[in-house]
mmCIF file of C-alpha atoms in Angstrom:
data_model
loop_
_atom_site.group_PDB
_atom_site.id
_atom_site.type_symbol
_atom_site.label_atom_id
_atom_site.label_comp_id
_atom_site.label_asym_id
_atom_site.label_seq_id
_atom_site.Cartn_x
_atom_site.Cartn_y
_atom_site.Cartn_z
ATOM 1 C CA MET A 25 23.696 16.871 -14.956
ATOM 2 C CA ASN A 26 20.945 16.197 -17.520
ATOM 3 C CA LYS A 27 17.629 18.026 -17.629
ATOM 4 C CA ASN A 28 15.651 15.076 -16.236
ATOM 5 C CA ILE A 29 17.835 14.851 -13.118
ATOM 6 C CA LYS A 30 17.606 18.618 -12.578
ATOM 7 C CA LYS A 31 13.831 18.429 -12.914
ATOM 8 C CA LEU A 32 13.555 15.573 -10.388
ATOM 9 C CA LYS A 33 15.768 17.417 -7.905
ATOM 10 C CA LYS A 34 13.622 20.532 -8.219
ATOM 11 C CA ILE A 35 10.418 18.537 -7.767
ATOM 12 C CA THR A 36 11.863 16.781 -4.715
ATOM 13 C CA GLN A 37 12.673 20.123 -3.115
ATOM 14 C CA SER A 38 9.149 21.456 -3.711
ATOM 15 C CA ILE A 39 7.605 18.235 -2.388
ATOM 16 C CA LYS A 40 9.666 18.414 0.798
ATOM 17 C CA ILE A 41 8.663 22.041 1.364
ATOM 18 C CA GLU A 42 4.968 21.143 0.956
ATOM 19 C CA ALA A 43 5.407 18.251 3.392
ATOM 20 C CA PHE A 44 7.255 20.508 5.825
ATOM 21 C CA ASN A 45 4.427 23.050 5.709
ATOM 22 C CA MET A 46 1.824 20.341 6.366
ATOM 23 C CA LEU A 47 3.715 19.053 9.399
ATOM 24 C CA ASN A 48 4.260 22.558 10.757
ATOM 25 C CA ARG A 49 0.587 23.378 10.374
ATOM 26 C CA LYS A 50 -0.318 20.260 12.334
ATOM 27 C CA GLY A 51 2.229 21.085 15.018
ATOM 28 C CA GLY A 52 4.659 18.239 14.390
ATOM 29 C CA GLY A 53 4.983 14.797 12.909
ATOM 30 C CA HIS A 54 7.179 12.432 10.932
ATOM 31 C CA TYR A 55 9.722 14.806 9.417
ATOM 32 C CA GLY A 56 12.530 12.251 9.608
ATOM 33 C CA GLY A 57 11.044 9.228 7.880
ATOM 34 C CA SER A 58 9.275 11.404 5.336
ATOM 35 C CA PHE A 59 12.367 13.287 4.208
ATOM 36 C CA SER A 60 14.452 10.119 3.981
ATOM 37 C CA CYS A 61 12.277 8.786 1.145
ATOM 38 C CA ALA A 62 11.432 12.016 -0.728
ATOM 39 C CA GLU A 63 13.771 11.358 -3.661
ATOM 40 C CA ILE A 64 12.556 7.757 -3.911
ATOM 41 C CA LEU A 65 8.880 8.644 -4.169
ATOM 42 C CA THR A 66 9.616 11.514 -6.534
ATOM 43 C CA LYS A 67 11.522 9.186 -8.862
ATOM 44 C CA ILE A 68 8.726 6.608 -8.834
ATOM 45 C CA PHE A 69 5.882 9.048 -9.500
ATOM 46 C CA PHE A 70 7.552 11.463 -11.900
ATOM 47 C CA SER A 71 9.770 9.145 -13.873
ATOM 48 C CA GLN A 72 8.765 5.521 -13.374
ATOM 49 C CA LEU A 73 5.054 4.782 -12.958
ATOM 50 C CA LYS A 74 3.144 3.992 -16.128
ATOM 51 C CA LYS A 75 -0.591 3.678 -16.670
ATOM 52 C CA GLY A 76 -1.872 0.583 -14.907
ATOM 53 C CA ASP A 77 1.146 0.254 -12.599
ATOM 54 C CA LYS A 78 0.492 0.046 -8.851
ATOM 55 C CA PHE A 79 2.194 1.831 -5.967
ATOM 56 C CA TYR A 80 1.982 1.064 -2.247
ATOM 57 C CA LEU A 81 3.596 3.017 0.588
ATOM 58 C CA SER A 82 4.118 0.391 3.256
ATOM 59 C CA LYS A 83 5.965 2.795 5.600
ATOM 60 C CA ALA A 84 2.810 4.831 5.952
ATOM 61 C CA HIS A 85 4.204 7.432 8.365
ATOM 62 C CA ALA A 86 5.762 9.107 5.308
ATOM 63 C CA GLY A 87 2.246 10.043 4.227
ATOM 64 C CA VAL A 88 2.949 13.769 3.897
ATOM 65 C CA ILE A 89 5.389 13.119 1.044
ATOM 66 C CA TYR A 90 2.813 10.892 -0.648
ATOM 67 C CA TYR A 91 0.079 13.536 -0.286
ATOM 68 C CA ALA A 92 2.320 16.307 -1.590
ATOM 69 C CA ILE A 93 3.161 14.199 -4.634
ATOM 70 C CA LEU A 94 -0.500 13.389 -5.301
ATOM 71 C CA ALA A 95 -1.227 17.130 -5.248
ATOM 72 C CA LYS A 96 1.739 17.915 -7.500
ATOM 73 C CA LYS A 97 0.492 15.279 -9.958
ATOM 74 C CA LYS A 98 -2.998 16.873 -9.760
ATOM 75 C CA ILE A 99 -4.459 13.602 -8.514
ATOM 76 C CA ILE A 100 -5.862 15.417 -5.467
ATOM 77 C CA PRO A 101 -6.525 19.173 -5.112
ATOM 78 C CA TYR A 102 -3.771 21.256 -3.516
ATOM 79 C CA LYS A 103 -6.233 22.828 -1.093
ATOM 80 C CA LEU A 104 -6.702 19.417 0.511
ATOM 81 C CA LEU A 105 -3.142 19.601 1.845
ATOM 82 C CA ASN A 106 -4.242 22.390 4.184
ATOM 83 C CA THR A 107 -6.492 19.924 6.017
ATOM 84 C CA TYR A 108 -3.731 17.404 6.830
ATOM 85 C CA GLY A 109 -4.202 15.932 10.297
ATOM 86 C CA ASP A 110 -7.432 17.833 10.976
ATOM 87 C CA GLU A 111 -10.438 16.122 12.493
ATOM 88 C CA ASN A 112 -12.537 14.534 9.710
ATOM 89 C CA SER A 113 -9.844 15.282 7.113
ATOM 90 C CA LYS A 114 -9.278 12.851 4.252
ATOM 91 C CA LEU A 115 -5.556 13.157 4.936
ATOM 92 C CA GLY A 116 -4.737 11.204 8.045
ATOM 93 C CA VAL A 117 -1.228 10.845 9.440
ATOM 94 C CA HIS A 118 -1.214 7.428 7.739
ATOM 95 C CA GLY A 119 -2.940 7.113 4.378
ATOM 96 C CA GLU A 120 -6.297 5.357 4.552
ATOM 97 C CA HIS A 121 -8.179 4.077 1.511
ATOM 98 C CA HIS A 122 -11.633 4.587 3.021
ATOM 99 C CA LEU A 123 -10.807 8.286 3.469
ATOM 100 C CA LEU A 124 -8.998 8.867 0.177
ATOM 101 C CA ASN A 125 -9.653 6.519 -2.734
ATOM 102 C CA GLN A 126 -6.355 7.480 -4.389
ATOM 103 C CA ILE A 127 -4.592 5.647 -1.542
ATOM 104 C CA GLU A 128 -5.072 2.046 -2.663
ATOM 105 C CA PHE A 129 -3.989 0.402 0.589
ATOM 106 C CA SER A 130 -4.326 1.495 4.213
ATOM 107 C CA SER A 131 -0.880 0.761 5.578
ATOM 108 C CA GLY A 132 -0.790 2.307 9.037
ATOM 109 C CA SER A 133 -0.053 -1.116 10.496
ATOM 110 C CA LEU A 134 3.583 -1.590 9.475
ATOM 111 C CA GLY A 135 4.900 -4.734 7.817
ATOM 112 C CA HIS A 136 1.836 -5.543 5.720
ATOM 113 C CA GLY A 137 2.368 -3.481 2.581
ATOM 114 C CA LEU A 138 4.732 -5.953 0.945
ATOM 115 C CA SER A 139 2.328 -8.856 1.488
ATOM 116 C CA TYR A 140 -0.505 -6.911 -0.118
ATOM 117 C CA ALA A 141 1.681 -5.780 -3.011
ATOM 118 C CA SER A 142 2.845 -9.353 -3.597
ATOM 119 C CA GLY A 143 -0.739 -10.547 -3.885
ATOM 120 C CA VAL A 144 -1.512 -7.811 -6.406
ATOM 121 C CA ALA A 145 1.634 -8.646 -8.391
ATOM 122 C CA LEU A 146 0.621 -12.311 -8.546
ATOM 123 C CA ALA A 147 -2.871 -11.394 -9.749
ATOM 124 C CA ILE A 148 -1.387 -9.235 -12.504
ATOM 125 C CA LEU A 149 0.831 -12.090 -13.688
ATOM 126 C CA LYS A 150 -2.064 -14.571 -13.638
ATOM 127 C CA GLN A 151 -4.067 -12.171 -15.796
ATOM 128 C CA LYS A 152 -1.086 -12.053 -18.190
ATOM 129 C CA GLU A 153 -0.789 -8.295 -17.834
ATOM 130 C CA ARG A 154 2.522 -6.445 -17.986
ATOM 131 C CA ASN A 155 2.055 -3.810 -15.310
ATOM 132 C CA LYS A 156 4.557 -3.320 -12.503
ATOM 133 C CA VAL A 157 3.949 -3.142 -8.765
ATOM 134 C CA TYR A 158 6.114 -0.757 -6.727
ATOM 135 C CA VAL A 159 6.223 -0.756 -2.934
ATOM 136 C CA VAL A 160 8.308 1.344 -0.546
ATOM 137 C CA ILE A 161 9.121 -0.290 2.768
ATOM 138 C CA GLY A 162 11.005 0.936 5.842
ATOM 139 C CA ASP A 163 13.862 -0.708 7.682
ATOM 140 C CA GLY A 164 12.088 -0.793 11.043
ATOM 141 C CA GLU A 165 9.265 -2.859 9.573
ATOM 142 C CA CYS A 166 11.829 -5.312 8.174
ATOM 143 C CA GLN A 167 12.119 -6.595 11.736
ATOM 144 C CA GLU A 168 8.633 -8.067 11.309
ATOM 145 C CA GLY A 169 8.091 -11.630 10.129
ATOM 146 C CA SER A 170 5.397 -10.643 7.647
ATOM 147 C CA ILE A 171 8.042 -8.932 5.493
ATOM 148 C CA TRP A 172 10.044 -12.142 5.186
ATOM 149 C CA GLU A 173 6.975 -14.286 4.569
ATOM 150 C CA ALA A 174 6.138 -11.971 1.669
ATOM 151 C CA ALA A 175 9.733 -12.169 0.436
ATOM 152 C CA LEU A 176 9.490 -15.981 0.333
ATOM 153 C CA PHE A 177 6.094 -15.816 -1.376
ATOM 154 C CA ALA A 178 7.296 -13.389 -4.052
ATOM 155 C CA ALA A 179 10.353 -15.476 -4.928
ATOM 156 C CA HIS A 180 8.376 -18.738 -4.952
ATOM 157 C CA HIS A 181 5.825 -17.299 -7.379
ATOM 158 C CA LYS A 182 8.533 -15.605 -9.482
ATOM 159 C CA LEU A 183 6.968 -12.170 -9.173
ATOM 160 C CA ASN A 184 9.249 -10.477 -11.677
ATOM 161 C CA ASN A 185 6.853 -7.522 -11.869
ATOM 162 C CA LEU A 186 7.383 -6.631 -8.185
ATOM 163 C CA ILE A 187 9.867 -3.856 -7.356
ATOM 164 C CA VAL A 188 10.562 -3.016 -3.720
ATOM 165 C CA ILE A 189 12.488 0.017 -2.557
ATOM 166 C CA LEU A 190 13.791 -0.162 1.010
ATOM 167 C CA ASP A 191 14.223 3.228 2.682
ATOM 168 C CA PHE A 192 17.223 2.159 4.742
ATOM 169 C CA ASN A 193 17.737 5.164 7.025
ATOM 170 C CA LYS A 194 18.892 2.894 9.876
ATOM 171 C CA LYS A 195 16.767 4.545 12.554
ATOM 172 C CA GLN A 196 13.371 3.616 13.945
ATOM 173 C CA SER A 197 10.986 5.087 16.486
ATOM 174 C CA SER A 198 13.154 4.470 19.551
ATOM 175 C CA GLY A 199 16.728 4.256 18.291
ATOM 176 C CA THR A 200 18.908 2.720 15.608
ATOM 177 C CA THR A 201 17.935 -0.506 13.876
ATOM 178 C CA LYS A 202 21.431 -1.820 14.584
ATOM 179 C CA SER A 203 20.999 -1.472 18.359
ATOM 180 C CA ILE A 204 17.366 -2.622 18.510
ATOM 181 C CA LEU A 205 17.447 -5.550 16.071
ATOM 182 C CA ASN A 206 20.288 -5.593 13.572
ATOM 183 C CA LEU A 207 19.216 -6.162 9.953
ATOM 184 C CA GLU A 208 22.560 -6.514 8.223
ATOM 185 C CA PRO A 209 23.716 -8.088 6.009
ATOM 186 C CA MET A 210 20.648 -6.941 4.071
ATOM 187 C CA GLU A 211 21.927 -7.703 0.587
ATOM 188 C CA LYS A 212 22.835 -11.286 1.455
ATOM 189 C CA LYS A 213 19.519 -11.849 3.220
ATOM 190 C CA TRP A 214 17.404 -10.769 0.247
ATOM 191 C CA ARG A 215 19.586 -12.660 -2.246
ATOM 192 C CA SER A 216 19.225 -15.817 -0.155
ATOM 193 C CA PHE A 217 15.456 -15.410 -0.474
ATOM 194 C CA GLY A 218 15.769 -15.460 -4.270
ATOM 195 C CA TRP A 219 15.565 -11.733 -5.011
ATOM 196 C CA LYS A 220 17.506 -9.554 -7.412
ATOM 197 C CA VAL A 221 19.265 -7.009 -5.184
ATOM 198 C CA PHE A 222 20.719 -3.562 -5.823
ATOM 199 C CA ARG A 223 22.144 -1.102 -3.291
ATOM 200 C CA ILE A 224 22.358 2.636 -3.909
ATOM 201 C CA ASN A 225 22.417 6.088 -2.358
ATOM 202 C CA GLY A 226 18.700 6.769 -1.987
ATOM 203 C CA HIS A 227 19.178 10.541 -2.130
ATOM 204 C CA SER A 228 20.941 10.489 -5.497
ATOM 205 C CA HIS A 229 18.653 10.929 -8.479
ATOM 206 C CA ILE A 230 21.571 9.900 -10.667
ATOM 207 C CA GLU A 231 21.845 6.534 -8.890
ATOM 208 C CA LEU A 232 18.077 6.095 -8.758
ATOM 209 C CA ASN A 233 17.893 6.741 -12.485
ATOM 210 C CA LYS A 234 20.628 4.207 -13.225
ATOM 211 C CA VAL A 235 19.307 1.440 -10.997
ATOM 212 C CA PHE A 236 15.804 1.409 -12.464
ATOM 213 C CA LYS A 237 17.362 0.950 -15.908
ATOM 214 C CA LYS A 238 19.175 -2.155 -14.634
ATOM 215 C CA ILE A 239 16.023 -4.016 -13.603
ATOM 216 C CA ASN A 240 15.588 -6.913 -16.035
ATOM 217 C CA ASN A 241 12.391 -8.524 -14.709
ATOM 218 C CA THR A 242 13.908 -11.965 -14.115
ATOM 219 C CA ALA A 243 12.952 -12.087 -10.419
ATOM 220 C CA PRO A 244 11.362 -9.916 -7.743
ATOM 221 C CA THR A 245 13.675 -6.942 -7.241
ATOM 222 C CA ILE A 246 14.650 -4.951 -4.176
ATOM 223 C CA ILE A 247 16.562 -1.685 -4.255
ATOM 224 C CA ILE A 248 18.218 -1.118 -0.885
ATOM 225 C CA ALA A 249 18.397 2.660 -0.722
ATOM 226 C CA ASP A 250 20.802 3.954 1.921
ATOM 227 C CA THR A 251 19.267 7.159 3.249
ATOM 228 C CA ILE A 252 19.500 9.666 6.092
ATOM 229 C CA LYS A 253 16.535 10.221 8.366
ATOM 230 C CA GLY A 254 15.520 13.879 8.271
ATOM 231 C CA LYS A 255 17.572 14.499 5.120
ATOM 232 C CA GLY A 256 17.839 18.202 4.350
ATOM 233 C CA ILE A 257 17.397 19.409 7.936
ATOM 234 C CA SER A 258 20.814 19.366 9.590
ATOM 235 C CA PHE A 259 19.752 19.088 13.230
ATOM 236 C CA LEU A 260 17.386 16.193 12.441
ATOM 237 C CA GLU A 261 20.025 14.380 10.394
ATOM 238 C CA LYS A 262 22.270 14.347 13.482
ATOM 239 C CA LYS A 263 19.510 13.454 15.944
ATOM 240 C CA LEU A 264 19.341 9.867 17.222
ATOM 241 C CA ASP A 265 15.600 9.906 17.863
ATOM 242 C CA CYS A 266 13.857 11.791 15.045
ATOM 243 C CA HIS A 267 10.879 9.596 14.314
ATOM 244 C CA TYR A 268 8.240 12.098 15.483
ATOM 245 C CA ASP A 269 9.241 15.672 16.173
ATOM 246 C CA ARG A 270 7.776 19.000 17.224
ATOM 247 C CA LEU A 271 10.008 21.839 16.110
ATOM 248 C CA SER A 272 10.577 25.049 18.022
ATOM 249 C CA SER A 273 10.038 28.388 16.284
ATOM 250 C CA GLN A 274 13.792 28.776 15.804
ATOM 251 C CA GLU A 275 14.135 25.229 14.437
ATOM 252 C CA LYS A 276 11.361 25.888 11.919
ATOM 253 C CA ILE A 277 13.213 28.961 10.643
ATOM 254 C CA ILE A 278 16.483 27.045 10.306
ATOM 255 C CA ALA A 279 14.776 24.089 8.608
ATOM 256 C CA LYS A 280 12.916 26.276 6.123
ATOM 257 C CA ILE A 281 16.135 28.029 5.127
ATOM 258 C CA GLU A 282 17.942 24.716 4.654
ATOM 259 C CA LEU A 283 15.126 23.140 2.630
ATOM 260 C CA SER A 284 14.988 26.179 0.347
ATOM 261 C CA LYS A 285 18.667 25.993 -0.652
#
């Protein structure tokens, strides 16, 4: 394992612990959907984003991971993390631009982040700039029509600077995506819309590293990242409904031990 991969794994672990502490302080929250995309966001922020690039977290309930990364990058002060979820805090459960300017898009209403990102990507191309636009979406929000309208729009306008990462943990707020509204075959769907498609293990920094090197900017790109909701906390990984959780004292002890390994 090379030094870069080791570094990203170590950062991911520290980010998840910060997020875990924020959720515990608040009394509960979105452990599952936050921990499923921790490696993805770490890769984007610590190995991918360049000056002028844009990032949008469409699945906004993973906000604690985003906040922890912003603090780690020294974009916001660490002490701000201690206010997460408090009344009048700048750190809401979902990131809001009017509260925190470093959050460029308020995405608490699911399904809209890709549309916004597509518009930004088109503007960048029209201005003949070379910056990339990255957006992380969830699988539950892929059941919304706005996602597919944006997918059509991006392909039609040849947005080759748009890179989407789908956190495909296969669970949503009230069950599995397969039982509520099946999304497969995801690869075929996105290809039929004119996108370049890759599928990887979203928890593997090795695979994340390789896939970003394969992007050739010939079309809008989606990376379907197979993930596990609640990754790193064994009892959440096995739980069917782990969208919003309040952990018992014993569960917090077990989770903290597991996340520290």
